Coordinates of C-alpha atoms in Angstrom, one line a residue:
M1 CA 40.2 81.3 8.0
S2 CA 37.5 81.0 10.2
T3 CA 36.2 84.3 12.2
P4 CA 38.0 84.4 15.5
V5 CA 36.0 84.2 18.8
L6 CA 34.4 87.3 19.6
Q7 CA 33.8 87.5 23.5
T8 CA 31.3 90.4 23.1
E9 CA 28.1 91.5 21.1
V10 CA 29.3 95.0 20.2
G11 CA 32.7 93.1 18.9
R12 CA 31.1 90.9 16.5
D13 CA 29.0 93.9 15.6
G14 CA 32.3 96.1 14.9
W15 CA 33.6 93.3 13.0
E16 CA 30.9 93.0 10.6
A17 CA 30.7 96.7 10.3
I18 CA 34.2 96.5 9.0
V19 CA 33.8 93.6 6.8
T20 CA 30.6 95.2 5.1
D21 CA 32.1 98.6 4.7
P22 CA 35.8 98.7 4.7
A23 CA 36.2 102.0 3.1
S24 CA 34.7 103.7 6.2
A25 CA 36.9 101.4 8.5
V26 CA 40.5 102.3 10.3
I27 CA 42.8 99.4 11.5
S28 CA 45.0 100.5 14.5
S29 CA 47.8 98.7 16.4
D30 CA 50.4 98.9 19.1
F31 CA 53.6 98.1 18.0
D32 CA 55.4 96.2 20.7
G33 CA 53.5 93.3 22.0
V34 CA 51.2 93.3 19.4
L35 CA 52.8 93.3 16.1
S36 CA 56.2 92.6 17.5
P37 CA 57.3 90.1 20.5
L38 CA 58.3 92.0 23.9
V39 CA 62.3 92.0 24.2
E40 CA 64.5 93.1 26.7
D41 CA 66.2 95.3 24.5
P42 CA 63.6 98.2 22.7
A43 CA 66.1 98.5 19.7
R44 CA 65.9 94.9 18.9
S45 CA 62.1 95.1 18.2
R46 CA 60.7 93.4 15.1
P47 CA 57.5 92.3 13.5
V48 CA 56.3 88.9 13.9
E49 CA 56.3 86.9 10.6
G50 CA 53.0 87.8 8.4
A51 CA 52.4 91.0 10.5
L52 CA 53.3 93.4 7.4
D53 CA 51.5 91.3 5.0
A54 CA 48.4 91.4 7.2
L55 CA 48.3 94.9 7.1
A56 CA 49.3 95.5 3.4
R57 CA 46.1 93.4 2.8
L58 CA 44.0 95.4 4.8
A59 CA 45.3 98.5 3.5
R60 CA 44.0 97.5 0.0
S61 CA 40.6 98.0 1.3
V62 CA 40.3 100.1 4.4
N63 CA 40.4 103.8 4.9
Q64 CA 43.6 104.0 6.8
V65 CA 46.0 101.3 8.9
A66 CA 47.9 102.9 11.6
I67 CA 50.7 102.0 14.1
V68 CA 50.1 103.9 17.4
T69 CA 53.0 103.5 19.8
G70 CA 54.7 105.6 22.6
R71 CA 58.1 105.1 20.4
P72 CA 59.2 108.5 18.1
A73 CA 57.3 108.0 14.8
L74 CA 60.6 107.4 12.8
V75 CA 62.1 104.7 15.2
A76 CA 58.8 102.9 14.8
T77 CA 58.7 103.3 11.1
E78 CA 62.6 102.0 11.1
L79 CA 62.2 99.3 13.5
S80 CA 58.6 98.0 11.9
G81 CA 59.9 97.8 8.4
V82 CA 56.9 99.6 6.9
S83 CA 58.8 102.4 4.9
G84 CA 58.4 101.3 1.4
Y85 CA 56.8 97.8 2.0
P86 CA 54.5 97.1 -0.7
G87 CA 50.7 98.0 -0.3
L88 CA 51.2 100.1 2.7
G89 CA 50.3 103.7 1.0
R90 CA 47.6 103.9 3.2
L91 CA 49.6 103.5 6.5
V92 CA 50.5 106.2 9.2
V93 CA 52.8 106.0 12.1
L94 CA 51.4 107.8 15.1
G95 CA 54.5 108.1 17.5
H96 CA 54.9 109.7 20.9
Y97 CA 51.2 108.9 21.6
G98 CA 50.3 111.0 18.5
L99 CA 52.5 114.3 19.1
E100 CA 54.3 112.6 15.6
R101 CA 52.9 111.4 12.8
W102 CA 54.5 109.8 9.7
D103 CA 52.7 109.2 6.6
A104 CA 53.5 106.2 4.0
A105 CA 52.2 108.2 1.4
T106 CA 54.4 111.1 1.5
G107 CA 57.2 110.0 3.5
K108 CA 57.0 112.8 5.7
I109 CA 56.7 113.4 9.6
T110 CA 54.8 115.9 11.3
S111 CA 55.6 116.5 15.2
E112 CA 54.2 119.3 18.1
P113 CA 56.5 121.0 20.1
V114 CA 58.4 119.2 23.0
P115 CA 57.7 120.7 26.6
A116 CA 60.4 122.1 28.6
G117 CA 59.6 119.9 31.3
V118 CA 61.1 116.9 29.3
T119 CA 64.4 118.4 29.1
T120 CA 64.6 119.1 33.0
A121 CA 63.4 115.5 33.7
R122 CA 66.2 114.0 31.2
D123 CA 68.7 116.3 33.0
R124 CA 67.9 115.1 36.4
L125 CA 67.3 111.5 35.9
P126 CA 70.9 110.0 36.0
E127 CA 71.1 111.7 39.4
L128 CA 67.5 110.4 40.7
L129 CA 67.9 106.7 39.5
S130 CA 71.4 106.8 41.6
D131 CA 69.8 108.1 44.8
A132 CA 67.2 105.5 44.5
G133 CA 69.6 102.8 44.6
V134 CA 68.8 101.6 41.1
P135 CA 71.4 103.3 38.9
D136 CA 71.3 100.6 36.2
A137 CA 67.6 101.0 35.1
F138 CA 67.5 101.7 31.3
V139 CA 66.2 105.2 30.2
E140 CA 64.7 104.8 27.1
D141 CA 64.9 108.5 26.0
K142 CA 62.0 109.1 23.0
N143 CA 62.5 112.7 22.7
S144 CA 59.4 113.8 24.0
S145 CA 58.9 111.5 26.5
L146 CA 61.4 109.3 28.8
A147 CA 60.9 105.7 29.8
V148 CA 62.1 104.2 32.6
H149 CA 62.8 100.3 32.2
T150 CA 63.7 97.7 34.9
R151 CA 62.9 94.6 33.0
R152 CA 66.7 94.1 32.6
L153 CA 67.5 94.2 36.1
D154 CA 67.7 91.5 38.8
D155 CA 64.8 92.3 40.8
P156 CA 62.6 94.2 38.1
T157 CA 59.5 94.4 40.1
G158 CA 61.1 95.7 43.0
A159 CA 63.4 98.0 41.4
L160 CA 59.8 99.7 40.0
E161 CA 58.6 100.1 43.3
L162 CA 61.7 101.9 44.5
L163 CA 61.5 104.4 41.5
R164 CA 57.5 104.8 41.8
G165 CA 57.6 107.4 44.5
P166 CA 60.8 109.7 43.3
L167 CA 59.6 109.7 39.5
T168 CA 56.1 110.5 40.8
A169 CA 57.7 113.4 42.5
L170 CA 60.0 114.2 39.3
A171 CA 56.8 114.2 37.5
E172 CA 55.0 116.9 39.5
E173 CA 57.7 119.2 39.7
T174 CA 58.5 119.1 36.2
E175 CA 54.4 119.3 35.1
L176 CA 54.6 115.8 33.4
R177 CA 52.7 112.8 33.7
L178 CA 53.9 109.6 34.8
E179 CA 52.3 106.5 33.3
P180 CA 52.8 103.0 34.3
G181 CA 53.3 99.9 31.8
N182 CA 54.8 96.5 31.9
L183 CA 58.2 97.2 34.0
V184 CA 58.1 100.7 32.8
L185 CA 57.5 104.1 34.3
E186 CA 56.9 106.7 31.8
L187 CA 57.3 110.4 32.1
R188 CA 54.8 112.1 29.6
P189 CA 53.6 115.3 28.7
P190 CA 49.8 116.1 29.7
G191 CA 47.2 115.7 27.4
I192 CA 48.9 113.1 25.5
D193 CA 48.2 109.7 24.9
K194 CA 47.0 106.8 22.8
G195 CA 43.0 107.8 23.7
V196 CA 43.9 111.1 22.4
A197 CA 45.6 109.9 19.1
I198 CA 42.6 107.7 18.3
R199 CA 40.3 110.3 18.7
H200 CA 42.1 112.4 16.1
L201 CA 42.6 109.5 13.8
L202 CA 38.9 109.0 14.0
E203 CA 37.9 112.7 13.2
S204 CA 40.7 112.9 10.5
T205 CA 39.4 109.8 8.4
G206 CA 35.7 110.1 9.3
A207 CA 35.8 106.5 9.9
R208 CA 32.6 104.6 11.3
S209 CA 34.3 101.6 12.4
I210 CA 37.8 100.6 13.8
L211 CA 39.8 97.9 14.9
Y212 CA 42.6 98.6 17.4
A213 CA 44.8 95.9 18.9
G214 CA 47.1 96.5 22.0
D215 CA 48.8 94.6 25.0
D216 CA 49.6 97.2 27.7
L217 CA 48.2 99.8 30.2
G218 CA 49.1 102.4 27.7
D219 CA 46.5 101.0 25.5
L220 CA 43.8 101.3 28.0
A221 CA 43.4 105.3 27.2
A222 CA 42.6 103.9 23.3
F223 CA 40.3 101.2 24.7
R224 CA 38.3 103.8 26.6
A225 CA 38.0 106.5 23.7
I226 CA 36.9 103.6 21.6
Q227 CA 34.3 102.8 23.8
E228 CA 33.2 106.4 24.0
Q229 CA 33.0 106.9 20.4
R230 CA 30.9 103.5 20.4
A231 CA 28.0 105.9 22.1
T232 CA 28.4 108.1 19.2
G233 CA 27.6 105.1 16.5
V234 CA 31.2 104.0 15.9
R235 CA 31.4 100.4 15.6
A236 CA 34.6 98.6 16.7
V237 CA 36.6 95.6 17.6
L238 CA 39.1 95.8 20.6
L239 CA 41.8 93.2 20.5
A240 CA 44.3 92.4 23.3
T241 CA 47.2 90.3 23.2
R242 CA 48.6 88.8 26.7
S243 CA 51.9 89.8 25.9
S244 CA 52.3 92.2 29.0
N245 CA 49.4 90.4 31.3
A246 CA 47.6 93.7 31.5
T247 CA 44.4 92.3 33.0
E248 CA 42.2 95.2 33.0
L249 CA 43.0 95.5 29.2
I250 CA 42.3 91.9 28.5
D251 CA 39.1 92.1 30.5
A252 CA 38.0 95.1 28.1
A253 CA 38.8 93.4 24.9
D254 CA 36.1 91.7 22.3
V255 CA 39.0 89.2 21.4
V256 CA 41.9 88.3 23.1
V257 CA 45.0 86.5 21.8
D258 CA 48.0 85.0 23.6
D259 CA 50.8 86.8 21.4
P260 CA 51.9 88.8 18.3
S261 CA 51.4 85.4 16.3
G262 CA 48.0 85.7 17.1
A263 CA 47.1 89.2 16.3
V264 CA 48.2 88.2 13.0
T265 CA 45.9 85.5 12.4
V266 CA 42.9 87.8 13.7
L267 CA 44.3 90.5 11.2
T268 CA 44.5 87.9 8.3
A269 CA 41.1 86.7 9.5
L270 CA 39.5 90.2 8.8
S271 CA 41.4 90.6 5.5
D272 CA 40.0 87.2 4.2
A273 CA 36.4 88.1 5.6
I274 CA 36.6 91.6 3.7
A275 CA 38.0 89.4 0.4
A276 CA 35.1 87.0 0.5
R277 CA 32.5 89.8 0.3

């Protein structure tokens, strides 16, 4: 398989660093929209064909493989099917943007305490949605955060705008952050995002190179953290899928693909390049 078209010199440099020294590399990816197609019902997300095999092939050579997601770690572990999958002993699932960590090697999960503001927001949301005229918006309860989805509604964009003001006020009242995504607004504890998770991952592994794959606005924090780490000598490949049409993320990427199948193609090409060395 040929090398994907990397649009930037730093991306090409990152690719070469991973290929020549995989033992000091980390491969990390969002789940929804990158390893799994986006679906209306989040509970029905499943990896695209070949995704787990590509990760397992990489895990044989690299320092660590990580799935970084806003979902609870155990939910992402179950939906992705990584538990017990052959060859994924070096995989971790960083759930709740790093608040939770599931380790394939031990099967154990560790987590940080959930702020009290999340409980308050959970209690207030049904009334808020009703008062905003959007009672049928789907609330995905992630335990440590609450994501309000409008994708299933007749006018998802209009509903999102109706909710933006009330949810902003609720976030301020409960000392949470309101994070936008693809037809979703999420109430999340402050100081928690994929950038923080990626920095901790790099620190804990001592990795000197990293590939990160994302699709949504929530992945921008990871991209920015990696761009900052590049200034310290970390070499990187930033991969974006067009699943969520997140223009800012796509513009910042070193390689862009249309969908999760394209992401699998890139990951497979990387494992082929490592094996060829």
